[in-house]
PDB file of C-alpha atoms in Angstrom:
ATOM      1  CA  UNK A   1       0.000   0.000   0.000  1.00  0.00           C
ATOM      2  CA  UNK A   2       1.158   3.197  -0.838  1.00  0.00           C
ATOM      3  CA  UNK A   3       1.040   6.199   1.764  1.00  0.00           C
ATOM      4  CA  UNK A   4       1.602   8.972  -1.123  1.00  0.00           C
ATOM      5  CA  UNK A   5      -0.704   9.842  -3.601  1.00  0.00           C
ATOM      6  CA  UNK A   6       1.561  11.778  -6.099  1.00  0.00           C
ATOM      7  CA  UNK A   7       3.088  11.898  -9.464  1.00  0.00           C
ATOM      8  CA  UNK A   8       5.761  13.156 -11.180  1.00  0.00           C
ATOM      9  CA  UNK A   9       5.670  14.942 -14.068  1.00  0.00           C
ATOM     10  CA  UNK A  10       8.917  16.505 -15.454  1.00  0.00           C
ATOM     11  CA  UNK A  11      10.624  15.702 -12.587  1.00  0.00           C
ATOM     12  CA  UNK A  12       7.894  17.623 -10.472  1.00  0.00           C
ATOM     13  CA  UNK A  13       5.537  15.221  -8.080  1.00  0.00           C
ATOM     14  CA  UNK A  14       2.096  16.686  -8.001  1.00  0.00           C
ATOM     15  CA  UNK A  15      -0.798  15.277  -5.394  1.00  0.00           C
ATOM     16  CA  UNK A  16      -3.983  13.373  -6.622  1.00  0.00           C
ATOM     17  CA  UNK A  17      -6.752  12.606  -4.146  1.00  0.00           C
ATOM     18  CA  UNK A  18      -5.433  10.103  -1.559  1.00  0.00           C
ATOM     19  CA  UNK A  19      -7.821   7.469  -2.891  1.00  0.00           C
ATOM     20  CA  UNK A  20      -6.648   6.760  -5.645  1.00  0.00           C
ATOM     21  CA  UNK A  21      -2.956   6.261  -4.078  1.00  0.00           C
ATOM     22  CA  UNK A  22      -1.802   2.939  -6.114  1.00  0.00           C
ATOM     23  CA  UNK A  23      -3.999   4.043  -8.955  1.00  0.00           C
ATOM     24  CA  UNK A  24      -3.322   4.358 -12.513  1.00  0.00           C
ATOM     25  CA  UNK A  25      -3.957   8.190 -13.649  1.00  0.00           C
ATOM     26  CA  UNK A  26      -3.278   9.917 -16.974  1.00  0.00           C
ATOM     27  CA  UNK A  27      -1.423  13.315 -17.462  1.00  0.00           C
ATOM     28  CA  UNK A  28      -1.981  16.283 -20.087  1.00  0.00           C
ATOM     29  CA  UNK A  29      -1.103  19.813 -19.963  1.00  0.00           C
ATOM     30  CA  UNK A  30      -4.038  22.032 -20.922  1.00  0.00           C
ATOM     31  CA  UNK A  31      -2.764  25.280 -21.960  1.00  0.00           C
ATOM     32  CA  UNK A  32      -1.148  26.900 -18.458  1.00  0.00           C
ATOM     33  CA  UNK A  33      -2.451  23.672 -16.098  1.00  0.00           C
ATOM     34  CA  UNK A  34      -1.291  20.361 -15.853  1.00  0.00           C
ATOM     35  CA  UNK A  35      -4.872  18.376 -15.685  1.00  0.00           C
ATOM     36  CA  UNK A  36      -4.287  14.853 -14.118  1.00  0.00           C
ATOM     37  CA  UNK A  37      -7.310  12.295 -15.179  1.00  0.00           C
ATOM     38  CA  UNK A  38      -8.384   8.941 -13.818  1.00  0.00           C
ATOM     39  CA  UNK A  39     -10.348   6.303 -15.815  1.00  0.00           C
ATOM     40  CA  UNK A  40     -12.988   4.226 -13.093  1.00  0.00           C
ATOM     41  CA  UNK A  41     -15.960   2.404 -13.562  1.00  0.00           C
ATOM     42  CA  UNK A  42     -17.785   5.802 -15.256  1.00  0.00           C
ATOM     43  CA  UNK A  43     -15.406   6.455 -17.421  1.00  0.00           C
ATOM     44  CA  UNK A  44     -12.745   9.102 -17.125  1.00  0.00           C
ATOM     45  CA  UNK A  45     -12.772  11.362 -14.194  1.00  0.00           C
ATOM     46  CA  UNK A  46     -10.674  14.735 -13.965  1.00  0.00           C
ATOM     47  CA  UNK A  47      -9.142  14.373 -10.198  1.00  0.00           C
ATOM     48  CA  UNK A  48      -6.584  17.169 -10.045  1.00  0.00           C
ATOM     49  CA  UNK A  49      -5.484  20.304 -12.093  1.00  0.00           C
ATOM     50  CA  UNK A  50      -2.402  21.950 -11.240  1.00  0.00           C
ATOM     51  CA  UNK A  51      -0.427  24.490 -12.079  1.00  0.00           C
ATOM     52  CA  UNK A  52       2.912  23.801 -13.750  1.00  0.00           C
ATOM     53  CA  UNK A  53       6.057  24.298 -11.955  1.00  0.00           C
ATOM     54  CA  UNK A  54       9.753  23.275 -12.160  1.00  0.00           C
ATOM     55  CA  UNK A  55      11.986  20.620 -10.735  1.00  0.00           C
ATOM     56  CA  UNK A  56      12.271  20.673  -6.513  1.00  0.00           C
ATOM     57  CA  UNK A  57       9.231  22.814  -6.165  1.00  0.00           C
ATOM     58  CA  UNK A  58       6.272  20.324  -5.749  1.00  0.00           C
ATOM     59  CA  UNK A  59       2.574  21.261  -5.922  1.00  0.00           C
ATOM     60  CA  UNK A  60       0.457  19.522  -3.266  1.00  0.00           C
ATOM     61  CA  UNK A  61      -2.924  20.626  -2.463  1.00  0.00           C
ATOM     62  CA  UNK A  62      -4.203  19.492   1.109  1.00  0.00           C
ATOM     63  CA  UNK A  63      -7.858  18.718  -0.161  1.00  0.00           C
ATOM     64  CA  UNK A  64      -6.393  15.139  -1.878  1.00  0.00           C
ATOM     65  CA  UNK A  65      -5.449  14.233   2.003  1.00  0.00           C
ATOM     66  CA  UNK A  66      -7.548  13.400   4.782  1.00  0.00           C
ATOM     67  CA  UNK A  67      -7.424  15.759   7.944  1.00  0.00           C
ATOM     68  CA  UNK A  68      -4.612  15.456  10.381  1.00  0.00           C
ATOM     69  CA  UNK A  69      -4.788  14.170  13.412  1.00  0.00           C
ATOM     70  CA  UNK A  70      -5.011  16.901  16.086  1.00  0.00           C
ATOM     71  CA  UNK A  71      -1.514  17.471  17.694  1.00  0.00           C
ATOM     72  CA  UNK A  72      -0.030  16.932  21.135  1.00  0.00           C
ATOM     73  CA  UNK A  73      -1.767  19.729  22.640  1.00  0.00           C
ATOM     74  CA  UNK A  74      -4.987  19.660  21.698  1.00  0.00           C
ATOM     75  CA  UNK A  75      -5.208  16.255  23.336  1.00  0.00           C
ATOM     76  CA  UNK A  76      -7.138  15.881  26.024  1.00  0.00           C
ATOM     77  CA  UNK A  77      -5.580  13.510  28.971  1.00  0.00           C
ATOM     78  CA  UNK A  78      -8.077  10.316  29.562  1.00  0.00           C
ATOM     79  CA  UNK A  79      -7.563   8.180  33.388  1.00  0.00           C
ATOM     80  CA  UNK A  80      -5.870   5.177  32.812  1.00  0.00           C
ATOM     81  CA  UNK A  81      -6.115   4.658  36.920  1.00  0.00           C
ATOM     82  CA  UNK A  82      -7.785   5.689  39.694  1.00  0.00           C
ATOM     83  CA  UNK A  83      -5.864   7.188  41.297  1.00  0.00           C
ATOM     84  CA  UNK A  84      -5.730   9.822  37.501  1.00  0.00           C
ATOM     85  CA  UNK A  85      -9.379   9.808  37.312  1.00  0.00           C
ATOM     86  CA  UNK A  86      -8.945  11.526  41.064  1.00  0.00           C
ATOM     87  CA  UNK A  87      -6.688  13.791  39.909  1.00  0.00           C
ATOM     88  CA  UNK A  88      -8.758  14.654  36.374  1.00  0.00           C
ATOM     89  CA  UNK A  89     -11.873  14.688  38.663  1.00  0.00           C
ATOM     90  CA  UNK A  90     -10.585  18.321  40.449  1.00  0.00           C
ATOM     91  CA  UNK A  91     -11.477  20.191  37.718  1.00  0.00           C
ATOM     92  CA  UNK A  92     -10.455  21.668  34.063  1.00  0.00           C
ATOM     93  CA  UNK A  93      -7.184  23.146  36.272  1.00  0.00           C
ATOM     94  CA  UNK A  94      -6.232  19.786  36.776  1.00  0.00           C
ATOM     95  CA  UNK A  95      -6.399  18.656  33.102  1.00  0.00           C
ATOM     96  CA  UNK A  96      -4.519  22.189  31.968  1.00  0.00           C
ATOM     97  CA  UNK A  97      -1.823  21.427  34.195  1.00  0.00           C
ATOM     98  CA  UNK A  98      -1.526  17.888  33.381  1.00  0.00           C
ATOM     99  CA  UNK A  99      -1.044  19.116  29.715  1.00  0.00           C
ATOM    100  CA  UNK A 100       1.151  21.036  30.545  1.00  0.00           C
ATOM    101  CA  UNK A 101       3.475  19.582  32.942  1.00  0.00           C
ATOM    102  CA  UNK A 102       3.782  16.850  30.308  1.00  0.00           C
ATOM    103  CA  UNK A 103       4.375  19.369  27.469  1.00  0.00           C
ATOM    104  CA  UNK A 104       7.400  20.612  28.983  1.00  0.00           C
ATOM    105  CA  UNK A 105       8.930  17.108  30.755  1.00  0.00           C
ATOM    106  CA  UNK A 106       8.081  17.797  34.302  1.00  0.00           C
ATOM    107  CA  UNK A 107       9.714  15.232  36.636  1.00  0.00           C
ATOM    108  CA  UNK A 108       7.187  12.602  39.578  1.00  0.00           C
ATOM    109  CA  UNK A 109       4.052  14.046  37.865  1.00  0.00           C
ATOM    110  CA  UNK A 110       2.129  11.107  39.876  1.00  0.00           C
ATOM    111  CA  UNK A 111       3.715  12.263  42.746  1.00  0.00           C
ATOM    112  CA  UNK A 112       2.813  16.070  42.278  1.00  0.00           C
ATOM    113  CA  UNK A 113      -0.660  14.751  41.328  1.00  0.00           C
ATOM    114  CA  UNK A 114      -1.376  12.103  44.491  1.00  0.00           C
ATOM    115  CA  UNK A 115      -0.135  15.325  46.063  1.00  0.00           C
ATOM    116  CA  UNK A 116      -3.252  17.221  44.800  1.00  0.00           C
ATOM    117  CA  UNK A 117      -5.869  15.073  45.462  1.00  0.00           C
ATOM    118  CA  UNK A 118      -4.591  14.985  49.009  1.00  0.00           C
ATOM    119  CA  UNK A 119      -5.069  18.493  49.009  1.00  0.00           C
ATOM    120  CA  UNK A 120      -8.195  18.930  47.472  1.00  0.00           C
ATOM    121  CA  UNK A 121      -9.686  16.383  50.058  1.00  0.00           C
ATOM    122  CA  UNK A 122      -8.178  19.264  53.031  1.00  0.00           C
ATOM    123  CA  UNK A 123      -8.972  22.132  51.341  1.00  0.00           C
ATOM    124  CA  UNK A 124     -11.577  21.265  48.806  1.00  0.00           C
ATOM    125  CA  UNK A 125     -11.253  20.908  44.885  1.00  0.00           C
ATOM    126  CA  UNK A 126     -12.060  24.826  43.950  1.00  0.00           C
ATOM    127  CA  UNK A 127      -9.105  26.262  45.311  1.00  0.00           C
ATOM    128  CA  UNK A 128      -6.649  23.536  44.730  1.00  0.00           C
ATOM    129  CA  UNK A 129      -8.150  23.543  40.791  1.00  0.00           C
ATOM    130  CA  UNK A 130      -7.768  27.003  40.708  1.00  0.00           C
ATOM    131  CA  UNK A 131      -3.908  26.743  42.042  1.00  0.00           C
ATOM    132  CA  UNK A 132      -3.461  23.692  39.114  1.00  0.00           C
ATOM    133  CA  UNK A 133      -4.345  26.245  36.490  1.00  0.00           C
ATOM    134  CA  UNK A 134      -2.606  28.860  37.701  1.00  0.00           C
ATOM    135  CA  UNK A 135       0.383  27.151  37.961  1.00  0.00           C
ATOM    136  CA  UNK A 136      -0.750  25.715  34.681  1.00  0.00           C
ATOM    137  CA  UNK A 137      -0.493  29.337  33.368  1.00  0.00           C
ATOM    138  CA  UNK A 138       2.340  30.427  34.472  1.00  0.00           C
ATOM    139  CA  UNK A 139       4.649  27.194  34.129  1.00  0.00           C
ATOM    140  CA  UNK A 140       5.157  26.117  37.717  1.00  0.00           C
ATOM    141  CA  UNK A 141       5.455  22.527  38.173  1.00  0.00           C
ATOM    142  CA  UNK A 142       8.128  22.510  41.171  1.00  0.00           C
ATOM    143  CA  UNK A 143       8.029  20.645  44.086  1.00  0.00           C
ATOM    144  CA  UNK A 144       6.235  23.369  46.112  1.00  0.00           C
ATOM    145  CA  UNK A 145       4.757  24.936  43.745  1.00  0.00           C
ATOM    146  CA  UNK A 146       1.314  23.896  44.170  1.00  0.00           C
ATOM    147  CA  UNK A 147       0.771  24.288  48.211  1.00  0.00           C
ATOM    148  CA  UNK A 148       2.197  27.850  47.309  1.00  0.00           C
ATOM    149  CA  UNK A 149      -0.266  29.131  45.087  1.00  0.00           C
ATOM    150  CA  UNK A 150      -2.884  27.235  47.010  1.00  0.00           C
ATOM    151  CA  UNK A 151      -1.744  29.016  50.521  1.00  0.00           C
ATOM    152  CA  UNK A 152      -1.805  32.417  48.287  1.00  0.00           C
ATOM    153  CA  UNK A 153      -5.443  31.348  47.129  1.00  0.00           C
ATOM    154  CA  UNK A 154      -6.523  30.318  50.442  1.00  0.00           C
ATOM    155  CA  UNK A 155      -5.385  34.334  52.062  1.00  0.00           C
ATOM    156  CA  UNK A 156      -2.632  31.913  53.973  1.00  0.00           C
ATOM    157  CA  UNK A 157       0.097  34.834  53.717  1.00  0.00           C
ATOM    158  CA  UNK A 158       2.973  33.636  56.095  1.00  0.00           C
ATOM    159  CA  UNK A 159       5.595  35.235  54.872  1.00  0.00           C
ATOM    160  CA  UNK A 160       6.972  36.540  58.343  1.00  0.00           C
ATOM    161  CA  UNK A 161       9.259  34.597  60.365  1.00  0.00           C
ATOM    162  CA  UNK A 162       8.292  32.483  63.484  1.00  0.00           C
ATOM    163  CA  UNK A 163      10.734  33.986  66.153  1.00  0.00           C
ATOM    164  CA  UNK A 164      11.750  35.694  69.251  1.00  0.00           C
ATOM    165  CA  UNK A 165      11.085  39.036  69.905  1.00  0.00           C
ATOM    166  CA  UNK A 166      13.566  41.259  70.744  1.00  0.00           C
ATOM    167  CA  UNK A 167      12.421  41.415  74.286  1.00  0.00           C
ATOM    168  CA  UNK A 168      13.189  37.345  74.934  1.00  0.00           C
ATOM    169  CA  UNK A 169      16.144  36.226  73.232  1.00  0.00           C
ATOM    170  CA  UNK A 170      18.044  32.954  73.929  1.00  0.00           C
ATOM    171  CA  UNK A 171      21.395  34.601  72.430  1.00  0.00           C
ATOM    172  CA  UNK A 172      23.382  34.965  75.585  1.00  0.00           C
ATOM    173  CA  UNK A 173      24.491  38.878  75.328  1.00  0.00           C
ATOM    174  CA  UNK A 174      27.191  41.035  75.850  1.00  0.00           C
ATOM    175  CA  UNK A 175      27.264  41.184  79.880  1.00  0.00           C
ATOM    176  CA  UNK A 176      30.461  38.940  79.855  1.00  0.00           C
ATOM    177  CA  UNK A 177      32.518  41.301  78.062  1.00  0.00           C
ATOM    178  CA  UNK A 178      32.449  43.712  80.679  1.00  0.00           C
ATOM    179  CA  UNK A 179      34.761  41.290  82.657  1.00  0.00           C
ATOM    180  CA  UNK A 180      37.656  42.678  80.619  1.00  0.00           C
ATOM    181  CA  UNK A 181      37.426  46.110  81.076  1.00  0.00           C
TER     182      UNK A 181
END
């Protein structure tokens, strides 16, 4: 079986509908066209008219093929396990993220996604679906990533420090030195 449907003509391959691939066609030029014919069962059948051109420049026209098959990211990811039907069942964050992650070869994706489900069963799935999407969005996929743009969506701001106050320190002081004077 053949998985071209061309011909050459003067050194120049030019595309016939992808059905009759393996087919015997005939080849005229009509004044500035090159007309390619094929005889069937009612007789013969113009199937492509192109215009001339010259060696290494073929003419192809995409109507003789069938459609192409949607590419890597317009896929849409499908469970193969429960525990990824979990993960897809957070939301359209989820699936974004997954796409994405994948896309650009992000390392223990089961990991990060177990990791989401257990968070979405604390915190529910809104927010944490919301945090997959952002991160999504802006193409974080680290280890921490996702509890830190959930503790941002959840008003969780601790950025200060856990510490001593000034008043109460354990740092033993300066009172020592005075035994030199």
């Amino acid at each position: 079986m053949s998985w071209t449907s061309l011909i050459s003509w003067g050194g120049v391959p030019y595309s016939v509908p992808q059905e009759l691939a393996d087919e015997t066609v005939w080849v005229r030029c009509d004044g500035d066209r090159i007309v390619i014919v094929h005889v069937g069962d009612q007789g013969p059948v113009e199937v492509a008219r192109h215009e001339p051109s010259t060696p290494g420049h073929p003419r192809i026209c995409d109507d003789h093929y069938p459609p192409r098959p949607a590419g890597a990211l317009a896929r849409q990811p499908k469970a193969a396990s429960a525990a990824e039907a979990a993960f897809l069942a957070i939301g359209p964050g989820a699936h974004r993220w997954l796409i994405e992650a994948a896309a650009v070869g992000t390392a223990r994706i089961k990991v990060k996604m177990a990791e989401a489900v257990d968070l979405a069963a604390l915190h529910g799935g809104a927010p944490v679906d919301r945090a997959l999407g952002t991160a999504a969005l802006v193409g974080r996929f680290a280890e921490t990533d996702l509890a830190s743009l959930l503790a941002s969506i959840l008003g969780d701001q601790r950025t200060e420090r856990n510490g001593a106050s000034e008043d109460h320190s354990l740092q033993p002081g300066t009172s020592a030195w005075k035994a030199l004077n």
